Short mmCIF file of C-alpha atoms in Angstrom, two decimals:
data_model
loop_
_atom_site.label_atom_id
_atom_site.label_comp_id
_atom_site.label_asym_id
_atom_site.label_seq_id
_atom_site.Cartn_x
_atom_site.Cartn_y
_atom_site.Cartn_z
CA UNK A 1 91.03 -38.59 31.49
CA UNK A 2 91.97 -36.55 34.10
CA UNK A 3 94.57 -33.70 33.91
CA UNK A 4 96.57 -35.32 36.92
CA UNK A 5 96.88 -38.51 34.96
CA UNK A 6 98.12 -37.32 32.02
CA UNK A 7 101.71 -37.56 31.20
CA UNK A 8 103.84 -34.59 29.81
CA UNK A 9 105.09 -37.03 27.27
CA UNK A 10 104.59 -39.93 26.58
CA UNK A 11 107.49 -41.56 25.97
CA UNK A 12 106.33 -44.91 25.56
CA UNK A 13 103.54 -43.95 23.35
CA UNK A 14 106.67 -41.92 21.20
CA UNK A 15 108.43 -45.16 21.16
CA UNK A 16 105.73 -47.13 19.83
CA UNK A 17 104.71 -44.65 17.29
CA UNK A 18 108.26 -44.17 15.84
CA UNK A 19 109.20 -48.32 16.39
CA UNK A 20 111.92 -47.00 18.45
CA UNK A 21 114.16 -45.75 15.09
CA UNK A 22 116.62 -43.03 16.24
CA UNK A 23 116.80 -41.57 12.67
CA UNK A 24 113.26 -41.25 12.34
CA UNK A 25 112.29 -40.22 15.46
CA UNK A 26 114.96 -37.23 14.75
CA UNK A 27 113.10 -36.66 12.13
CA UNK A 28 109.80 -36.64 13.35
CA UNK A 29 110.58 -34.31 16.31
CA UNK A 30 111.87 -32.04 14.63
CA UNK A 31 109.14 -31.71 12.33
CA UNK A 32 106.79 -31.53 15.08
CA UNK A 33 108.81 -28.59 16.45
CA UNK A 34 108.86 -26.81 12.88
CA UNK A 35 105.19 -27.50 12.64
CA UNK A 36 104.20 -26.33 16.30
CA UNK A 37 106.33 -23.04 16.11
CA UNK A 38 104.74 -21.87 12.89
CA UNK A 39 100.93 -22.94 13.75
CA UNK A 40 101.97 -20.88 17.18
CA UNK A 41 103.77 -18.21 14.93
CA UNK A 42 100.31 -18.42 12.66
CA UNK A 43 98.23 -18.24 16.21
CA UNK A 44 99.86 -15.14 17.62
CA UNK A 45 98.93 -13.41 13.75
CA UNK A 46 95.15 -14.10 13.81
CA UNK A 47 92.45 -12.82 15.78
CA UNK A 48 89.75 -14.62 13.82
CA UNK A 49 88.24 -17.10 16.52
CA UNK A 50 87.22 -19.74 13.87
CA UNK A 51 90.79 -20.00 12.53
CA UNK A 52 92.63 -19.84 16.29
CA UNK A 53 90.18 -22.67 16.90
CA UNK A 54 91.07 -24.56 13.97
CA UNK A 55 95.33 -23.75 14.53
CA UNK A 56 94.52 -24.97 18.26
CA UNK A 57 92.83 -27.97 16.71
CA UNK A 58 96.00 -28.64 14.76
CA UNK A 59 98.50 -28.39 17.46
CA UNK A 60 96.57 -30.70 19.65
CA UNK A 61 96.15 -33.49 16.62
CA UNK A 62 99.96 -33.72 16.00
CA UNK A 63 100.59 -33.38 19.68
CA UNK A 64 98.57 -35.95 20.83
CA UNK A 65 100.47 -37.95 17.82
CA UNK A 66 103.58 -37.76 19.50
CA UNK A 67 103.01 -38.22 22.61
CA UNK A 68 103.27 -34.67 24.25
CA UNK A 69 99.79 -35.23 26.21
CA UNK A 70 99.50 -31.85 28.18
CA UNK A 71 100.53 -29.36 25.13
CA UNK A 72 97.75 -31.81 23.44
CA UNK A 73 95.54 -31.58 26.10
CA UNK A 74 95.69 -27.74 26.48
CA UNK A 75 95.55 -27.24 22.95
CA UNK A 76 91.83 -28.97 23.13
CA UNK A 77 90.82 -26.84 25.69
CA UNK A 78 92.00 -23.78 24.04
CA UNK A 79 90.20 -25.49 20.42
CA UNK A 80 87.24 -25.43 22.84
CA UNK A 81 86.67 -22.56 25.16
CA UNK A 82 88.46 -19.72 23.38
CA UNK A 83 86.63 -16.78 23.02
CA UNK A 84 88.57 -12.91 22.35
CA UNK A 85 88.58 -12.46 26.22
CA UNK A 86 90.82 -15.19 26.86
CA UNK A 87 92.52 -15.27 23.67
CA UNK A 88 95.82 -14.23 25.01
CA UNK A 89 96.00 -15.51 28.10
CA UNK A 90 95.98 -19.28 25.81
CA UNK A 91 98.57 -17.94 23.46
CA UNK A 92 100.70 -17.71 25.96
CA UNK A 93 100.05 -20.75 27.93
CA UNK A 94 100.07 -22.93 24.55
CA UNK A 95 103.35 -20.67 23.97
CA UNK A 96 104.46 -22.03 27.58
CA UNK A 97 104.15 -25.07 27.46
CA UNK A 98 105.80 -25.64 24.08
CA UNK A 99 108.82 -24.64 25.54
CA UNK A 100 108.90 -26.95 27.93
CA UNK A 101 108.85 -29.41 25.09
CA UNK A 102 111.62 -28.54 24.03
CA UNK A 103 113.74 -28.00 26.55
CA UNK A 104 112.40 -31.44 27.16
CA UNK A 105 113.37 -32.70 23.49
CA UNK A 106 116.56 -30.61 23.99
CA UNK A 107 117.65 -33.18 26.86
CA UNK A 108 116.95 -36.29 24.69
CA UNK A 109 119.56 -38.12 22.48
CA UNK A 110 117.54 -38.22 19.13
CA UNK A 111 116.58 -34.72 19.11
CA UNK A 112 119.02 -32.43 17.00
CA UNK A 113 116.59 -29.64 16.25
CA UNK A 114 113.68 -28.77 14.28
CA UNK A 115 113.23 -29.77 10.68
CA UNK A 116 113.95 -26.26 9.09
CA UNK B 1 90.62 -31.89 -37.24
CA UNK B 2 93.45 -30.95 -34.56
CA UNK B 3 92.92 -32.89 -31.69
CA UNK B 4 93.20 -31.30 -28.30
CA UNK B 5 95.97 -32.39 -27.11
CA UNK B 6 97.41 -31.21 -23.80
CA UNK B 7 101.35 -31.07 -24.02
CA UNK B 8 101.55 -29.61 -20.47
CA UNK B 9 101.48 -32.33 -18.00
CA UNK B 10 98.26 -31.77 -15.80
CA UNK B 11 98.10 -35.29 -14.16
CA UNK B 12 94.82 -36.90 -14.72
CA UNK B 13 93.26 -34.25 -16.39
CA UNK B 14 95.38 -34.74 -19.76
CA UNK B 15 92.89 -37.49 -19.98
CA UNK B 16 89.06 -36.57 -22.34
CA UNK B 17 90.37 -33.27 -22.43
CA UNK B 18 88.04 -32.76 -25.54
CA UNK B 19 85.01 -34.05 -23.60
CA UNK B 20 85.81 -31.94 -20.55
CA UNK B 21 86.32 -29.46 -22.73
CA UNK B 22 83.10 -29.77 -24.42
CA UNK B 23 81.07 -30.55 -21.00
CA UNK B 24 82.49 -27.25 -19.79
CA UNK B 25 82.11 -24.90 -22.41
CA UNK B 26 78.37 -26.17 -22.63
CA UNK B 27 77.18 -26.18 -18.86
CA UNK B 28 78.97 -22.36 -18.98
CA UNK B 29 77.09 -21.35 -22.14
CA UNK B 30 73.77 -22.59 -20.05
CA UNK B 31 74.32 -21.01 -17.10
CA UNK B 32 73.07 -17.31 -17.34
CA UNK B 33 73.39 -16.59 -13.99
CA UNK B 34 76.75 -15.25 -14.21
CA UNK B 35 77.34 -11.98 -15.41
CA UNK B 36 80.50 -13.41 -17.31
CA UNK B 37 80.82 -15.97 -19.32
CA UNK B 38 84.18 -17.75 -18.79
CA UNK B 39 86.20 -20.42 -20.81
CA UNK B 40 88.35 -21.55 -17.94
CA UNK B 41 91.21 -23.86 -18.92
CA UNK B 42 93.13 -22.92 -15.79
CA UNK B 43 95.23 -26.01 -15.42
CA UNK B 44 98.37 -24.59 -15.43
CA UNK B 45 99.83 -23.03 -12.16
CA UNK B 46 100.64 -19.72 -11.86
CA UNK B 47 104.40 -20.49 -11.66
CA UNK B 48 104.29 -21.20 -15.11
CA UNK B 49 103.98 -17.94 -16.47
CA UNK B 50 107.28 -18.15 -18.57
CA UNK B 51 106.36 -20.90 -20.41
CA UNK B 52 103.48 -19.54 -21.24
CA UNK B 53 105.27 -16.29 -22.46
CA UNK B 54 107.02 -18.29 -25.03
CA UNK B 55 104.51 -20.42 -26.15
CA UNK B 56 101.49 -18.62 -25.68
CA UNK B 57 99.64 -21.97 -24.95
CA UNK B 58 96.86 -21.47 -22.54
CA UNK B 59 97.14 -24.00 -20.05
CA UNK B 60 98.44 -26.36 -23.05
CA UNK B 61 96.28 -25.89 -25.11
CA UNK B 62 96.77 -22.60 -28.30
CA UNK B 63 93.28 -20.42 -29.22
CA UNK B 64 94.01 -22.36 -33.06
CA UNK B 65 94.07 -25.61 -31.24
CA UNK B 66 90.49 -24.37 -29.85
CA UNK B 67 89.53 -23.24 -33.30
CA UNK B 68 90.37 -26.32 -35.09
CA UNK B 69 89.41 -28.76 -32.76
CA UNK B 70 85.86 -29.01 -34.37
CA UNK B 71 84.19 -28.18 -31.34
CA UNK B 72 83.29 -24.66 -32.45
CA UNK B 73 80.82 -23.81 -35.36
CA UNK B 74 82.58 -20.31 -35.61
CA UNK B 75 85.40 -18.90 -33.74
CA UNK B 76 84.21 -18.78 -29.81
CA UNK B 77 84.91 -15.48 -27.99
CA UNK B 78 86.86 -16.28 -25.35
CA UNK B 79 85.60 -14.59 -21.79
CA UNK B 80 88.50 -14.66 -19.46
CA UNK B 81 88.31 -15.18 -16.16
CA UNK B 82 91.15 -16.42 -13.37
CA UNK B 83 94.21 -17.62 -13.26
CA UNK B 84 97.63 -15.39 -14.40
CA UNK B 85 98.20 -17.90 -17.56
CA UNK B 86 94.00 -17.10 -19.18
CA UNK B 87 95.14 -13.50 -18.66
CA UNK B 88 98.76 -13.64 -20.02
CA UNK B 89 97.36 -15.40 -22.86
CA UNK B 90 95.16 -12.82 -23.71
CA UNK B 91 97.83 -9.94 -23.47
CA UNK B 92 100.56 -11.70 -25.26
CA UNK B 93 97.51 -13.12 -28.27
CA UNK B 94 96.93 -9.29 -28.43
CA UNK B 95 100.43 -7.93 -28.09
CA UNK B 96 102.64 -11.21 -29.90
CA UNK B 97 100.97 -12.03 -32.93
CA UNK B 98 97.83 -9.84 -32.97
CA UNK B 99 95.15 -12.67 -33.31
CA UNK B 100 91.65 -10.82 -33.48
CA UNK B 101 90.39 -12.76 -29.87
CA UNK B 102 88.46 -9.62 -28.90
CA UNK B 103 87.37 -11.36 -25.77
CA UNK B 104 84.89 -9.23 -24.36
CA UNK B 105 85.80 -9.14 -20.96
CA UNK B 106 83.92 -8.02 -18.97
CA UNK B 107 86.04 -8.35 -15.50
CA UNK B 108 88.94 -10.48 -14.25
CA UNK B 109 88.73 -12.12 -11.69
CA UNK B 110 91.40 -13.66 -9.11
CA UNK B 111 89.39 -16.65 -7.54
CA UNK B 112 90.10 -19.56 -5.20
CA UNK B 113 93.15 -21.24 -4.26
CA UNK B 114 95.07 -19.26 -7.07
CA UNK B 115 94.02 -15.66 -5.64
CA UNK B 116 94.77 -17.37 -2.14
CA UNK B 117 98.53 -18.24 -2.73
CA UNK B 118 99.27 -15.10 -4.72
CA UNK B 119 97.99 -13.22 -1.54
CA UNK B 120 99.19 -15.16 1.02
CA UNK B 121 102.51 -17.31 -0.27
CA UNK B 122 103.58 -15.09 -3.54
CA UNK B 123 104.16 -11.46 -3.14
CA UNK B 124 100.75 -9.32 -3.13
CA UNK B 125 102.77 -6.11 -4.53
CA UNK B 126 103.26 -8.46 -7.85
CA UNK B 127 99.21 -9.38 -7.74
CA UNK B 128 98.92 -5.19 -7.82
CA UNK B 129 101.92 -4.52 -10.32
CA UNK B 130 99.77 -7.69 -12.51
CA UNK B 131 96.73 -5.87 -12.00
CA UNK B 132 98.13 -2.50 -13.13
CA UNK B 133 99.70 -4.66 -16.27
CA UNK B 134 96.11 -6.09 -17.23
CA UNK B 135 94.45 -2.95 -16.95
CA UNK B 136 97.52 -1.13 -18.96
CA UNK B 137 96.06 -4.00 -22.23
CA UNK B 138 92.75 -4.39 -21.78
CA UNK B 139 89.80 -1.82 -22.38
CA UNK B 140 89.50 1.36 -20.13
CA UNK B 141 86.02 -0.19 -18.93
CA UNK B 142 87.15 -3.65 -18.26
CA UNK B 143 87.45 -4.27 -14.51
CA UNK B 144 90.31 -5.75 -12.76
CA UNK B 145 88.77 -7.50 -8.92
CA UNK B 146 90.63 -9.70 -7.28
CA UNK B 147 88.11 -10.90 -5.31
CA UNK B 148 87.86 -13.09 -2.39
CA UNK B 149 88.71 -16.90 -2.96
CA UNK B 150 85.22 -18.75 -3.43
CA UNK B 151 84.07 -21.79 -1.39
CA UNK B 152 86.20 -24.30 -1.85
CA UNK B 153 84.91 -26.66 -4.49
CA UNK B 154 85.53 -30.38 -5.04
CA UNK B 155 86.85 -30.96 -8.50
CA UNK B 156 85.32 -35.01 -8.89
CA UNK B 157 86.23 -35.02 -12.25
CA UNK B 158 88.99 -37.91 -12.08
CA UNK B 159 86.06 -40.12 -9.92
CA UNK B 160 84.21 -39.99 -13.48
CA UNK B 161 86.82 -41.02 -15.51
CA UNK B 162 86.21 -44.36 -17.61
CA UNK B 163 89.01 -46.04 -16.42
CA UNK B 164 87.86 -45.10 -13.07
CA UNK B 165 84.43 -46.37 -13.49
CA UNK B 166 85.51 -49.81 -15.21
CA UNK B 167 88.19 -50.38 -11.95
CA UNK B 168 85.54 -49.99 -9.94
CA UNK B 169 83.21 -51.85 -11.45
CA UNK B 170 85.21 -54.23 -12.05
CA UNK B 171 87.17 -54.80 -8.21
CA UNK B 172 90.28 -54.16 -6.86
CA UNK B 173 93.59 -55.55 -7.84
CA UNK B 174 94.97 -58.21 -5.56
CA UNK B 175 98.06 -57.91 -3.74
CA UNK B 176 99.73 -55.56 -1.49
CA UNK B 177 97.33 -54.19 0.79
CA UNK B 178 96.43 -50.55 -0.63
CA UNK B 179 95.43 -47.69 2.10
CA UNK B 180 95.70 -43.60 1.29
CA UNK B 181 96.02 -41.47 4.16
CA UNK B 182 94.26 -38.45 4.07
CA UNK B 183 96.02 -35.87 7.09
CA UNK B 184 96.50 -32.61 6.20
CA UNK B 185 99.00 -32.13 9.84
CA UNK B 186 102.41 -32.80 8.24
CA UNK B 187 103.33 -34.43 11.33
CA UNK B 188 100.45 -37.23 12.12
CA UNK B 189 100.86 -37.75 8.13
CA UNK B 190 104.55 -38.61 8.45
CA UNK B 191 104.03 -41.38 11.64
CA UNK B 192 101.23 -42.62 9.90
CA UNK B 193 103.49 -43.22 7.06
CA UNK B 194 105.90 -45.08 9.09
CA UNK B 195 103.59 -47.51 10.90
CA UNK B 196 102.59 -48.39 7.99
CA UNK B 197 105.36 -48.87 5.59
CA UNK B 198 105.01 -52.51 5.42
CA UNK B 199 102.01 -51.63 2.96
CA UNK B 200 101.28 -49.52 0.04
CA UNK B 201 100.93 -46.68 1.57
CA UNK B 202 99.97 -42.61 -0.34
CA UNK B 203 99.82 -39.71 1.49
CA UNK B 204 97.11 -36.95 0.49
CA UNK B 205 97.17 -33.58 2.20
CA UNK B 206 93.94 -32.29 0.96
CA UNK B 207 90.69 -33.41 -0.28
CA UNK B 208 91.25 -32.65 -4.03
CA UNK B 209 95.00 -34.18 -3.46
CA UNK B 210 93.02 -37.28 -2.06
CA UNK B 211 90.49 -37.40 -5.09
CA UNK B 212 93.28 -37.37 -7.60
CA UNK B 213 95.36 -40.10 -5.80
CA UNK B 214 92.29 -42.39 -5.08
CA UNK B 215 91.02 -42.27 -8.85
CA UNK B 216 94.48 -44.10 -9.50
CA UNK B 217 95.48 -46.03 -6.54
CA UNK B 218 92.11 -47.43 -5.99
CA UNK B 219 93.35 -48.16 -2.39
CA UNK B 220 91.50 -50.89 -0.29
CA UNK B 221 91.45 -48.55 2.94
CA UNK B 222 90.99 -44.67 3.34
CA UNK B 223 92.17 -43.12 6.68
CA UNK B 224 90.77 -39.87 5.90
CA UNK B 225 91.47 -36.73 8.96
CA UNK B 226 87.97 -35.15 9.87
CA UNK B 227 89.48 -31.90 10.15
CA UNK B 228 91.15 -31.22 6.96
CA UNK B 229 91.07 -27.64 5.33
CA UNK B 230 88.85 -26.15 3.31
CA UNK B 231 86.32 -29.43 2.26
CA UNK B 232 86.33 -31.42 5.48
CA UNK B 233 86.98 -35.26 5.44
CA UNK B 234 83.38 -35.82 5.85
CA UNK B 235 82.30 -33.86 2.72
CA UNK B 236 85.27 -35.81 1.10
CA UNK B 237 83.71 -39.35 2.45
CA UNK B 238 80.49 -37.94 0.94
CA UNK B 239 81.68 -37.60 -2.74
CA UNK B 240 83.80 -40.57 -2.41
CA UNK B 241 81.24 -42.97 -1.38
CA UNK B 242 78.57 -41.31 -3.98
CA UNK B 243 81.33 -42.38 -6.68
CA UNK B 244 82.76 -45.51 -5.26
CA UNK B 245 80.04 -47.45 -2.89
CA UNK B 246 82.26 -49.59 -1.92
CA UNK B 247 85.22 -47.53 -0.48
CA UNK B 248 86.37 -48.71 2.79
CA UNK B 249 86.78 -45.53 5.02
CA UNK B 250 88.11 -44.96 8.38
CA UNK B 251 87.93 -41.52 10.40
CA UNK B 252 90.23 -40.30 12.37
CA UNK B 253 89.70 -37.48 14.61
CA UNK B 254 91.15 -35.43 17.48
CA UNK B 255 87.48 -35.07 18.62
CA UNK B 256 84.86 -37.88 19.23
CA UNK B 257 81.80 -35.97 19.47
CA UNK B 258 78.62 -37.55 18.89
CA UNK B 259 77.17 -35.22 16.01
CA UNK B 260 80.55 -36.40 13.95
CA UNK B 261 80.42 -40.26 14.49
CA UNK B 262 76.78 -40.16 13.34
CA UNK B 263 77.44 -38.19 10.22
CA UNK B 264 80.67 -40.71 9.54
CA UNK B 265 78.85 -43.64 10.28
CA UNK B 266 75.72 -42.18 8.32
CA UNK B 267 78.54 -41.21 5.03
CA UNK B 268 79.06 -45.03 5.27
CA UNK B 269 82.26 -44.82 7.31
CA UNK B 270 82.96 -48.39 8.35
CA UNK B 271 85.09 -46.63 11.94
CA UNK B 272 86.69 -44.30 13.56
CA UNK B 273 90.25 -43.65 15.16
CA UNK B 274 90.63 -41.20 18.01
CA UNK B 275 93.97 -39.01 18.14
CA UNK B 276 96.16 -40.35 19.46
CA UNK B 277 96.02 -43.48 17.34
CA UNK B 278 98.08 -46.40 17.82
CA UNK B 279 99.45 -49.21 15.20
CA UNK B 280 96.80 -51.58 17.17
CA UNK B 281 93.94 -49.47 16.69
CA UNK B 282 94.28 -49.11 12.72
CA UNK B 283 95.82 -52.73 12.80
CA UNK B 284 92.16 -53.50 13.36
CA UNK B 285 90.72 -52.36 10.38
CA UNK B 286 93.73 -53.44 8.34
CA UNK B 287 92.54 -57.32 9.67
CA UNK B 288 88.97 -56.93 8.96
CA UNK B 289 90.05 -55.94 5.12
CA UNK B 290 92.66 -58.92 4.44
CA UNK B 291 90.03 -61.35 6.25
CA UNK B 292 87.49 -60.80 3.51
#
């Protein structure tokens, strides 16, 4: 697929995945942000390739999950062409562009936060 | 004759502890590779440690427990090796009630996931204050290492099990549809939970977690991650299917390359699910199992 084509979120795909339950979708975005900030947390730590690889990895699983297809998407690219050179320059987009999930979970009626 | 019995609950292993016991202390005795010998009852977590102060049971189980069970022509000398509990257990035997273990010890050692929590979740200044405390009680030549956590092993030892063997052997229990989920992401493991609450549904986060639970669930479907930490879900579908031919295993993955289908479909997966995954796609598999 195509970068164009991709969605920033899914929302349909969200819907489907949480059968449209307000409670539990509070729940579940919020544990995605919990989860997200600490791999990122965990990713700005390490300078071990294998394990940035494998946090990237990680972030793009639940991300694709949920229906947040670009963060997803990046977090695949970064899983597979990061090397030490561009190492930060992917922290901070992956950085970037989980804040513009949640300023886009911010703006949506289930979403009261992350889990912790 | 004492029997070994295990009053500290340690899941599946309470069961044969006498013939894991036995298996253990004789495969160690053979092995001369090591430059330790080790009787390693380590079952009991590291949080534990006040229990074990008062009781001075190692992992459950006392040093007269050992020496009565029968399984010992003369008293064994017990080589020490891993978790916080073996090494309590020598210090307070010494300290407490001054049984003659003499364990010649020869090093501790802090291995696998124990030595990983205590450096990375527990406080490593305690790990050094411990090691000080060890080396404070035990001979000026014995060595304290905390050394780095070894490879990641797969413990199969509840695949083995009787029980486990006859349920096999003898087929699944009808009824509600059984699958175990095997996701170590907290998040893909908690929406995979909710599409499929209409069935009997366990959630394993790791590959030992996910050997425990299927030796008693016995579920009819695995959806086992690729990508889990430590022993991958392919190493898992590898030990699973040498112990259970018949296990009905699905992949999923956030990444459909080539060289991983074929070594799924060649560990006798039966399919794979690419993240994202969708109620339809698993629905699938779910129909193929209640057709049979």
């Amino acid at each position: 697929m195509d970068a164009s084509e991709l969605l920033f979120f899914d929302s349909a795909h969200f819907a489907e995945m949480t059968g449209g339950d307000p409670e539990f979708q509070k729940d579940i975005s919020g544990l995605y942000v919990e989860t997200v900030a600490g791999l990122l947390q965990d990713l700005e730590k390490t300078t071990e390739l294998e394990e940035c690889r494998r946090i990237a990895h990680r972030i793009k699983g639940a991300s694709l999950n949920i229906g947040f297809q670009k963060l997803g998407m990046l977090a695949g690219e970064a899983e597979q062409e990061m090397v030490q050179e561009n190492l930060p320059a992917f922290r901070l987009s992956l950085e970037q562009a989980f804040q513009e999930v949640r300023i886009l979970l911010e703006q949506q009626p289930f979403y009261s936060g992350s889990a912790g | 004759m004492t029997s070994l019995e295990n009053p500290v609950p340690g899941g599946i292993y309470i069961q044969n502890i006498e013939q894991r016991l036995k298996s253990l202390i004789l495969q160690l005795a053979k092995d001369t590779s090591r430059p330790w010998k080790v009787l390693s009852i380590g079952m009991a977590p590291a949080a534990d440690v006040m229990p074990i102060w008062a009781s001075g049971h190692l992992a459950g189980i006392t040093y007269q427990q050992l020496l009565d069970s029968g399984l010992f022509a003369e008293p064994p000398v017990v080589f020490l090796c891993g978790d916080q509990s073996a090494i309590l257990f020598y210090i307070l035997k010494e300290k407490v009630d001054g049984t003659e273990l003499r364990p010649q010890v020869e090093r501790i050692l802090f291995e696998g996931a124990k030595a990983r929590l205590w450096q990375e979740f527990e406080l490593p200044r305690q790990t050094q204050d411990f090691l000080k405390t060890c080396q404070r009680y035990l001979r000026d030549d014995v060595k304290t290492v905390l050394a780095e956590p070894s490879a990641a092993k797969l413990d199969t030892f509840p695949l083995s099990t009787p029980a486990f063997v006859h349920a096999v052997q003898n087929g699944r229990k009808r009824g509600r549809l059984r699958i175990l989920i095997v996701e170590d992401d907290p998040v893909t493991g908690k929406l995979l939970l909710q599409l499929l609450k209409d069935y009997d549904v366990k959630l394993a986060v790791s590959a030992q977690q996910a050997v425990e639970n299927y030796a008693v669930f016995l579920p009819d479907l695995v959806l086992l991650d690729v990508g889990l930490p430590q022993i991958s879900g392919l190493e898992f579908l590898e030990v699973l299917r040498s112990h259970d031919p018949k296990a009905t295993v699905v992949m999923l993955t956030a990444d459909s390359k080539k060289e991983t289908l074929e070594k799924a479909v060649g560990g006798g997966a039966v399919g794979f699910i690419a993240k994202p995954f969708t109620f339809q796609k698993i629905r699938f598999y779910i129909e193929k199992i209640e057709s049979r």
